[in-house]
Short mmCIF file of N, CA, C and O in Angstrom, two decimals:
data_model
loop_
_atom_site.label_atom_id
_atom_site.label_comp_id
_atom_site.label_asym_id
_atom_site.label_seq_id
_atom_site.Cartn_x
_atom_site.Cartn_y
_atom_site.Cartn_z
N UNK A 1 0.84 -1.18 0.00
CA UNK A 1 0.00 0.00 0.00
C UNK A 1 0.88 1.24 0.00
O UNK A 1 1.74 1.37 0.87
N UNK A 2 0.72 2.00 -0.80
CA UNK A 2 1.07 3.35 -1.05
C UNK A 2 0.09 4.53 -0.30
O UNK A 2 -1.07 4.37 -0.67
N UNK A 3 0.22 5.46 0.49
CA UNK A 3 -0.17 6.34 0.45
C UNK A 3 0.33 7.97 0.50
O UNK A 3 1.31 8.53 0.98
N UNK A 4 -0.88 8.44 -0.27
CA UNK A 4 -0.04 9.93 -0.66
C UNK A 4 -0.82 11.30 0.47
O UNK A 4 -1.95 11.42 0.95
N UNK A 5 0.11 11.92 0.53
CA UNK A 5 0.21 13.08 1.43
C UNK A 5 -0.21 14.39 0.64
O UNK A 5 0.11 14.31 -0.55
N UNK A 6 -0.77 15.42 0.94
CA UNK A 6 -0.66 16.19 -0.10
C UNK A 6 -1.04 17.90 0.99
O UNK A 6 -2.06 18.32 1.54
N UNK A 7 -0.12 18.23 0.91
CA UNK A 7 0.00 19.79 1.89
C UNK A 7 -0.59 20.91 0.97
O UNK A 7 0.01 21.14 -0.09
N UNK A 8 -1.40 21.44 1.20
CA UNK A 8 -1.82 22.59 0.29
C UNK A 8 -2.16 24.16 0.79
O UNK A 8 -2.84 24.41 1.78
N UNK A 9 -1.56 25.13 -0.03
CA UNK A 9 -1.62 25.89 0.03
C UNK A 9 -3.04 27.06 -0.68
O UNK A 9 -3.22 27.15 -1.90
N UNK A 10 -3.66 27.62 0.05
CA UNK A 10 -4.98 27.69 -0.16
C UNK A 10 -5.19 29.15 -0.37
O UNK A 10 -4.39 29.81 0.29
N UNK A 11 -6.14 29.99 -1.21
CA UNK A 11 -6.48 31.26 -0.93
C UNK A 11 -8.14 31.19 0.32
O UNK A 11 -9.30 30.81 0.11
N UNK A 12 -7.48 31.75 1.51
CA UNK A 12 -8.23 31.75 2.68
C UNK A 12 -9.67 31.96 2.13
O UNK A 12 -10.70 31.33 2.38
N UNK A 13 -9.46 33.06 1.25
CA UNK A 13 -10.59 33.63 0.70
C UNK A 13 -11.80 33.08 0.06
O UNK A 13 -12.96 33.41 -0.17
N UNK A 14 -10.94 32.00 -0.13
CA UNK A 14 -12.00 30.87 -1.48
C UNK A 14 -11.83 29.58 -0.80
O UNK A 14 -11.40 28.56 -1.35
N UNK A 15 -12.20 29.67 0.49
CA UNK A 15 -11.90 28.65 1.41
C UNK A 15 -13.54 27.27 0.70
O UNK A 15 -13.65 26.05 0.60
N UNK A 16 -14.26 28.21 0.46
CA UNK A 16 -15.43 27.36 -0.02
C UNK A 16 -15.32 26.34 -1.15
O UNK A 16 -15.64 25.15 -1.14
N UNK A 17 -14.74 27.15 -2.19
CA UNK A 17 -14.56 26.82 -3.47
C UNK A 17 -13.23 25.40 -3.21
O UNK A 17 -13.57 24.36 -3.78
N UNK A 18 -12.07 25.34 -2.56
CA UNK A 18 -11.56 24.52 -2.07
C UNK A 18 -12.41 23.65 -1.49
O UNK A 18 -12.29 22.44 -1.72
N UNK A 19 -13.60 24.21 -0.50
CA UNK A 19 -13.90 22.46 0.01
C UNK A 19 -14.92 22.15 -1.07
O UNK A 19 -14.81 20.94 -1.27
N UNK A 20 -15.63 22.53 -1.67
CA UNK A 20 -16.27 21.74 -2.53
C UNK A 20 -15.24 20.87 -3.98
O UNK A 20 -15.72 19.97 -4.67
N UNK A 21 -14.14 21.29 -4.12
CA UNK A 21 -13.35 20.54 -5.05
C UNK A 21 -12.60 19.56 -3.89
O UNK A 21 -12.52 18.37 -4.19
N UNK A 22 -12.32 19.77 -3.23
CA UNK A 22 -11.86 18.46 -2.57
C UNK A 22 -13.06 17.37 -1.90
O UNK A 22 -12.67 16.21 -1.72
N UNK A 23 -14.49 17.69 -1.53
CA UNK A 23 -15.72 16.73 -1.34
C UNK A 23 -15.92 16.35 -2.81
O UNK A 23 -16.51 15.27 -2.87
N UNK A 24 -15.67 16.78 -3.84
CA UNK A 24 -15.56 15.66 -5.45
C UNK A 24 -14.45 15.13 -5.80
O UNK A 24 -14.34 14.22 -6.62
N UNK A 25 -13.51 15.71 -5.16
CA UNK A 25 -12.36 14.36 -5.23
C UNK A 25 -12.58 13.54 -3.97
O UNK A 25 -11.58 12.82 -3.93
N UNK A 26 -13.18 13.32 -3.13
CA UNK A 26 -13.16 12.15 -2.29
C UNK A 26 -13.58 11.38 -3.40
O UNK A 26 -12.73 11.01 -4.22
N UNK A 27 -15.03 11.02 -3.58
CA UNK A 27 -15.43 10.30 -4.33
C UNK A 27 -14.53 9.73 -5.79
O UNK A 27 -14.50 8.58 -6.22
N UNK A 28 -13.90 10.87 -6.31
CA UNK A 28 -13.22 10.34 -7.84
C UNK A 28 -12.34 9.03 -7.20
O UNK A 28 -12.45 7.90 -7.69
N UNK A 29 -11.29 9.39 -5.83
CA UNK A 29 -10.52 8.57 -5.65
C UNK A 29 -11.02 7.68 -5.38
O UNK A 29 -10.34 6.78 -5.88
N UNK A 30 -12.20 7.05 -4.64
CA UNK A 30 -13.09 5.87 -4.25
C UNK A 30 -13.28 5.44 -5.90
O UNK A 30 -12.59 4.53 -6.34
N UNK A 31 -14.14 6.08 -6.66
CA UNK A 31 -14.23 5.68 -7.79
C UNK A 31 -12.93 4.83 -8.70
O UNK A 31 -12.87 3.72 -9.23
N UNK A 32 -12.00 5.93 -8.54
CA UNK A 32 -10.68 4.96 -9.37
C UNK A 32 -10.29 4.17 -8.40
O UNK A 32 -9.31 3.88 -9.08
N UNK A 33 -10.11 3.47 -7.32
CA UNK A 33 -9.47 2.19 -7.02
C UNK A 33 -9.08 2.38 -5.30
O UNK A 33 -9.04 1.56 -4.38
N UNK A 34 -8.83 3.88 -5.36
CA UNK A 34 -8.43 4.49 -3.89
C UNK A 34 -9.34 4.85 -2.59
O UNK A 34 -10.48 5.29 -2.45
N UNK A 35 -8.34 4.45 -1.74
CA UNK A 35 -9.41 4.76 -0.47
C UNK A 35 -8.63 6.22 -0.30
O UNK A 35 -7.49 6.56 -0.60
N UNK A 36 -9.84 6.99 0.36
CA UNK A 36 -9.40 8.48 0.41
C UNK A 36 -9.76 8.77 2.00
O UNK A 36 -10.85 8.53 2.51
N UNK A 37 -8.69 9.27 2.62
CA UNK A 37 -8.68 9.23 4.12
C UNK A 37 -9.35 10.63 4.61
O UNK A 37 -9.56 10.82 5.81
N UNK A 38 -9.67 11.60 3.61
CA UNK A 38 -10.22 12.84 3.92
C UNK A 38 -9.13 14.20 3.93
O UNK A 38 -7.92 14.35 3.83
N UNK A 39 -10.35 15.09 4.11
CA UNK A 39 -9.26 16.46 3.47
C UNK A 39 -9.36 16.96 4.96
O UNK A 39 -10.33 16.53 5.58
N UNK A 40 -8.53 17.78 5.60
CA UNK A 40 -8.59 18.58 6.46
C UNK A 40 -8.26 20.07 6.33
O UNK A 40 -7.28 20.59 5.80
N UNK A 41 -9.23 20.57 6.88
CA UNK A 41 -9.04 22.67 6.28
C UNK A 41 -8.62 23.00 7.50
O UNK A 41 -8.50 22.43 8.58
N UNK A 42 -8.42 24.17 7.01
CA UNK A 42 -7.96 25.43 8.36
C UNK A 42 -9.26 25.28 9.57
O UNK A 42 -10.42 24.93 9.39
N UNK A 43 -8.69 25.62 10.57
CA UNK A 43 -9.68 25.42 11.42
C UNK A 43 -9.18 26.50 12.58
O UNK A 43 -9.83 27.51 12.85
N UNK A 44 -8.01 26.14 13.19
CA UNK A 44 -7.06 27.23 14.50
C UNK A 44 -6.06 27.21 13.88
O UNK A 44 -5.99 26.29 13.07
N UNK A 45 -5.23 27.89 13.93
CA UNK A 45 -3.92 28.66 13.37
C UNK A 45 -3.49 28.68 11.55
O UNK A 45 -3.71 29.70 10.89
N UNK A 46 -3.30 28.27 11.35
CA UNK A 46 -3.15 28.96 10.01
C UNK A 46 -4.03 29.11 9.13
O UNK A 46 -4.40 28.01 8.71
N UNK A 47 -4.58 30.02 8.61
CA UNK A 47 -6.01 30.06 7.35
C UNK A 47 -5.91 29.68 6.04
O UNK A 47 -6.97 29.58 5.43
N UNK A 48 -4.76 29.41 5.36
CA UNK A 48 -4.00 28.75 4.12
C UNK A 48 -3.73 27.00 4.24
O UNK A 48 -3.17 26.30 3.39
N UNK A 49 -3.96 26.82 4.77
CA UNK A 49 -3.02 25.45 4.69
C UNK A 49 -4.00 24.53 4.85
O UNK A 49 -4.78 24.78 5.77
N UNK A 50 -4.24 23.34 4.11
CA UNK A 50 -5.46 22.17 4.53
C UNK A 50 -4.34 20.93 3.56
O UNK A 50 -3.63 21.06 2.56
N UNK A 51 -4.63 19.92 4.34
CA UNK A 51 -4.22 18.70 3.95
C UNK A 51 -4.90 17.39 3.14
O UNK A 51 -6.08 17.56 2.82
N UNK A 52 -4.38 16.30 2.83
CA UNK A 52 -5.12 15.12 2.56
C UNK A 52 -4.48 14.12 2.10
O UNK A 52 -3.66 14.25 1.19
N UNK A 53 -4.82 12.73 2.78
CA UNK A 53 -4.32 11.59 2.25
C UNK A 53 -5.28 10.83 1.43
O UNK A 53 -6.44 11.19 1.24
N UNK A 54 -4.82 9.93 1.04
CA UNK A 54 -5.30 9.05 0.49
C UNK A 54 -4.59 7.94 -0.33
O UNK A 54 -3.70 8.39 -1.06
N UNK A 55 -4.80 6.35 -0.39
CA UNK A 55 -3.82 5.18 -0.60
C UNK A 55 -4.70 4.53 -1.92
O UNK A 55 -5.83 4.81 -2.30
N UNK A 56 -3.84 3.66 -2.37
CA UNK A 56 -3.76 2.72 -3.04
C UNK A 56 -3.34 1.82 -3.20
O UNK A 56 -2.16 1.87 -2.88
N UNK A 57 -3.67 0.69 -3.62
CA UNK A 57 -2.91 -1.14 -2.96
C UNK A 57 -1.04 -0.77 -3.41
O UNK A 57 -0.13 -1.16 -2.68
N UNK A 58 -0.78 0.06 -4.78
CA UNK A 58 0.20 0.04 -4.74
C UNK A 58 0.98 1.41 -5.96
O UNK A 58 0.20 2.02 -6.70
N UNK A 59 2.37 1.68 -6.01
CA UNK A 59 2.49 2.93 -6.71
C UNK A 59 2.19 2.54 -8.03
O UNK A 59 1.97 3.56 -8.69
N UNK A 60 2.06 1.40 -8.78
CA UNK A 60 1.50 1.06 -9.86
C UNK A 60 -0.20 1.58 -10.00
O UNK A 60 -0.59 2.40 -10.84
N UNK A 61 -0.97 0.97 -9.08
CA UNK A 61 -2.54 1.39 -8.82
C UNK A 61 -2.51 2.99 -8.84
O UNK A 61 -3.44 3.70 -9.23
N UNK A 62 -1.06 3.50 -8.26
CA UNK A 62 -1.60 4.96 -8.10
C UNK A 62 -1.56 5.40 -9.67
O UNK A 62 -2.50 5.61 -10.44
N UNK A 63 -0.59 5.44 -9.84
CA UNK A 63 0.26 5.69 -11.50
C UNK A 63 -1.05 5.18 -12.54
O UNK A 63 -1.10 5.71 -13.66
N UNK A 64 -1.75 4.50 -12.28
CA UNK A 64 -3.02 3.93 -13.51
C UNK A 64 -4.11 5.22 -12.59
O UNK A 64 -4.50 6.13 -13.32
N UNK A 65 -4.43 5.27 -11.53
CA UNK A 65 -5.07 6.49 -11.27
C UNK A 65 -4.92 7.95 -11.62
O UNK A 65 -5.82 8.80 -11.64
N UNK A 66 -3.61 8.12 -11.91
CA UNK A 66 -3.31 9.60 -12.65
C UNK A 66 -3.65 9.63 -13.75
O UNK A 66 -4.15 10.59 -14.34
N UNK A 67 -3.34 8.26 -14.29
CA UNK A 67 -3.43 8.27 -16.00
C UNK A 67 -4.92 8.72 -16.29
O UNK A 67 -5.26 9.70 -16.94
N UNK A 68 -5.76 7.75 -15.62
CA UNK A 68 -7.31 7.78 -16.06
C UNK A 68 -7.64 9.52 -15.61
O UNK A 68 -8.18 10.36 -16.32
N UNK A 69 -7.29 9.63 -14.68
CA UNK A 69 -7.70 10.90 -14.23
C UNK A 69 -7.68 11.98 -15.09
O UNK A 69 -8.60 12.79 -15.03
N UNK A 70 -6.42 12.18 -16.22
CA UNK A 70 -5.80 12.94 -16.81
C UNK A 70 -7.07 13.05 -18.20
O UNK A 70 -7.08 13.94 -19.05
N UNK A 71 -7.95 12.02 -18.12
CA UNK A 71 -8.96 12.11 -19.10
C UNK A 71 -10.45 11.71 -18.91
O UNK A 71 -11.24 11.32 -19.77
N UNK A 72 -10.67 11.92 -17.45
CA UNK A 72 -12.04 11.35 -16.52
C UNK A 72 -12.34 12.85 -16.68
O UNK A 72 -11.62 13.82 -16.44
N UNK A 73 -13.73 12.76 -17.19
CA UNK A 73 -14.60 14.11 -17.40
C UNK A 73 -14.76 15.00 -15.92
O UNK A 73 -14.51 16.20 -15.95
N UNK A 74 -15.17 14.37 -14.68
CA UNK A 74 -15.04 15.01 -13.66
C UNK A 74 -13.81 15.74 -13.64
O UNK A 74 -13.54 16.88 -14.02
N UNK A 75 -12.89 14.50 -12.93
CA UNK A 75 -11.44 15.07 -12.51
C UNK A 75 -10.89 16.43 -13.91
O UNK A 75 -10.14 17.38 -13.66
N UNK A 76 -11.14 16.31 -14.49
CA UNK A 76 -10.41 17.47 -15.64
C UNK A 76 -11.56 18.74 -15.53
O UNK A 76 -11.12 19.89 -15.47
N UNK A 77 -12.98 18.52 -15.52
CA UNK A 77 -13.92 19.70 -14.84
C UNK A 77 -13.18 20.20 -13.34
O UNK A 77 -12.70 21.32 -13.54
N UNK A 78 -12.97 19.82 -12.16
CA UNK A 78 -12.58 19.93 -11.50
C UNK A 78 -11.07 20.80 -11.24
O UNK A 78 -10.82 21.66 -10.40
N UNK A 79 -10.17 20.19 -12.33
CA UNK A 79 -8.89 21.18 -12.81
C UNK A 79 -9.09 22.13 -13.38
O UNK A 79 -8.27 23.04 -13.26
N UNK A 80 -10.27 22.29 -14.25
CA UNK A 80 -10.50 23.65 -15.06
C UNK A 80 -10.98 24.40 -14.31
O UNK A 80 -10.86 25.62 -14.43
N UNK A 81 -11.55 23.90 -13.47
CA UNK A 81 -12.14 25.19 -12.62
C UNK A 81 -11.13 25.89 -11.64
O UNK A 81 -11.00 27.10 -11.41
N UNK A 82 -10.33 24.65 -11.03
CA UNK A 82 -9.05 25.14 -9.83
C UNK A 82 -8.02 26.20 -11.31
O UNK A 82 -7.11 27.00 -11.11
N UNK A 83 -8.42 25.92 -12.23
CA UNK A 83 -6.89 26.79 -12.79
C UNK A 83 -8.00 28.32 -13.37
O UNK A 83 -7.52 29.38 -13.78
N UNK A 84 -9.16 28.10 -13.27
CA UNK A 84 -10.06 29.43 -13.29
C UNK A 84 -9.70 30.07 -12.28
O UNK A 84 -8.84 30.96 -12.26
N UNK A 85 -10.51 29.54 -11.10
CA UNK A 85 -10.57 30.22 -9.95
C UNK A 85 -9.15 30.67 -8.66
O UNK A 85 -9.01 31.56 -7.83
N UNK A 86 -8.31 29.49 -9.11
CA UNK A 86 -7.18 29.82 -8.48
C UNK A 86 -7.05 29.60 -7.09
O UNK A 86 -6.08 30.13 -6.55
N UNK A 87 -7.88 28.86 -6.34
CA UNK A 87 -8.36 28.85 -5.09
C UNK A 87 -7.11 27.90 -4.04
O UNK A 87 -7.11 27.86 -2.81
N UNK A 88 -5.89 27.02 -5.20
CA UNK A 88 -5.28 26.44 -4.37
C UNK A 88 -3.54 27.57 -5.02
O UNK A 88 -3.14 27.87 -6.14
N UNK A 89 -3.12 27.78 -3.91
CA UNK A 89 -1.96 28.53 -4.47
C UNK A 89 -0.81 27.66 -4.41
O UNK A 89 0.04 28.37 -4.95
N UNK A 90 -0.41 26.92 -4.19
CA UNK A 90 0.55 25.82 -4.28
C UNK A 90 0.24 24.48 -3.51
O UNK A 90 -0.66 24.40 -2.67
N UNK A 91 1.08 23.42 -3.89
CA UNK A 91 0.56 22.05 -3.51
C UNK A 91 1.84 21.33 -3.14
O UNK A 91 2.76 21.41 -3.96
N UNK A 92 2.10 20.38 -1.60
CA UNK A 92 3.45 19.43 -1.97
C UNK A 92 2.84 18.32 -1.83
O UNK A 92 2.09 18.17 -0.87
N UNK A 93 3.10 16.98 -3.04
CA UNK A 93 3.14 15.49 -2.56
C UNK A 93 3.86 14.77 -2.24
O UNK A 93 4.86 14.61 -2.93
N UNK A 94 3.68 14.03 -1.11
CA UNK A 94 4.69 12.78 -0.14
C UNK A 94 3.81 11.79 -0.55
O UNK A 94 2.64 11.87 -0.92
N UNK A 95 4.63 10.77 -0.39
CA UNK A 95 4.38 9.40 -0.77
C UNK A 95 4.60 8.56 0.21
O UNK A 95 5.79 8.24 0.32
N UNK A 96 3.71 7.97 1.13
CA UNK A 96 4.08 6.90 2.76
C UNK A 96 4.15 5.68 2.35
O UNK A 96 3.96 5.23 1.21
N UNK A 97 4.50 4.99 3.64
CA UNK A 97 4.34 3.84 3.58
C UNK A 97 3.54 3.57 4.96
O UNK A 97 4.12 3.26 6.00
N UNK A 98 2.11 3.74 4.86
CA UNK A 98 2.06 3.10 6.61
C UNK A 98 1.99 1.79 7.26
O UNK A 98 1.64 0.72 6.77
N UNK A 99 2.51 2.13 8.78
CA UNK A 99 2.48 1.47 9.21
C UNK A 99 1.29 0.78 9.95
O UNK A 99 0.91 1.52 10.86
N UNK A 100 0.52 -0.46 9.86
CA UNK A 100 -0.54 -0.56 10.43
C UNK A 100 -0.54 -1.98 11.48
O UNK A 100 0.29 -2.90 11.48
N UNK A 101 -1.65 -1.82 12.30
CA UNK A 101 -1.68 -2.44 13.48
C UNK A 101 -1.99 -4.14 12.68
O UNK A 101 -2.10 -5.15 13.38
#
């Protein structure tokens, strides 16, 4: 199992417009193959910054999830709008390995 990390940098302002594109990517990633562990927003101290994981059995499963993505009518609605509106101002991805009980 692979899972990915993803730190984001947010306009506070369009804090809305962020959570509704990340509540339609929960679902895309359920849809392509991935379990999606949830997004977390600003809440106490910083107003920019919200997170999210989410895994896949493996970096192959992930790598066939980008691909499809790159031409899944949602997921590319979803990019056109983030590169309209501008609502995420930068993004970093980590790649885990967890550890589980």
């Amino acid at each position: 199992m692979i899972t990915c990390h993803v730190r984001y940098v947010i306009d506070p302002y369009q804090l809305p417009e962020f959570e509704a594109y990340a509540k339609a990517w929960l679902g895309i990633v359920e849809r392509l193959g991935g379990t999606h562990h949830g997004y977390f927003l600003p809440s106490e101290g910083a107003n920019n910054i919200a997170y999210c994981l989410f895994s896949f059995p493996s970096l192959t499963d992930y790598e066939s999830y980008r691909h499809i993505a790159l031409t899944d009518p949602e997921s590319t609605a979803l990019v056109a709008s983030l590169v309209e509106k501008k609502f995420i101002v930068s993004y970093e991805r980590s790649f885990l390995r967890p550890l589980l009980p």
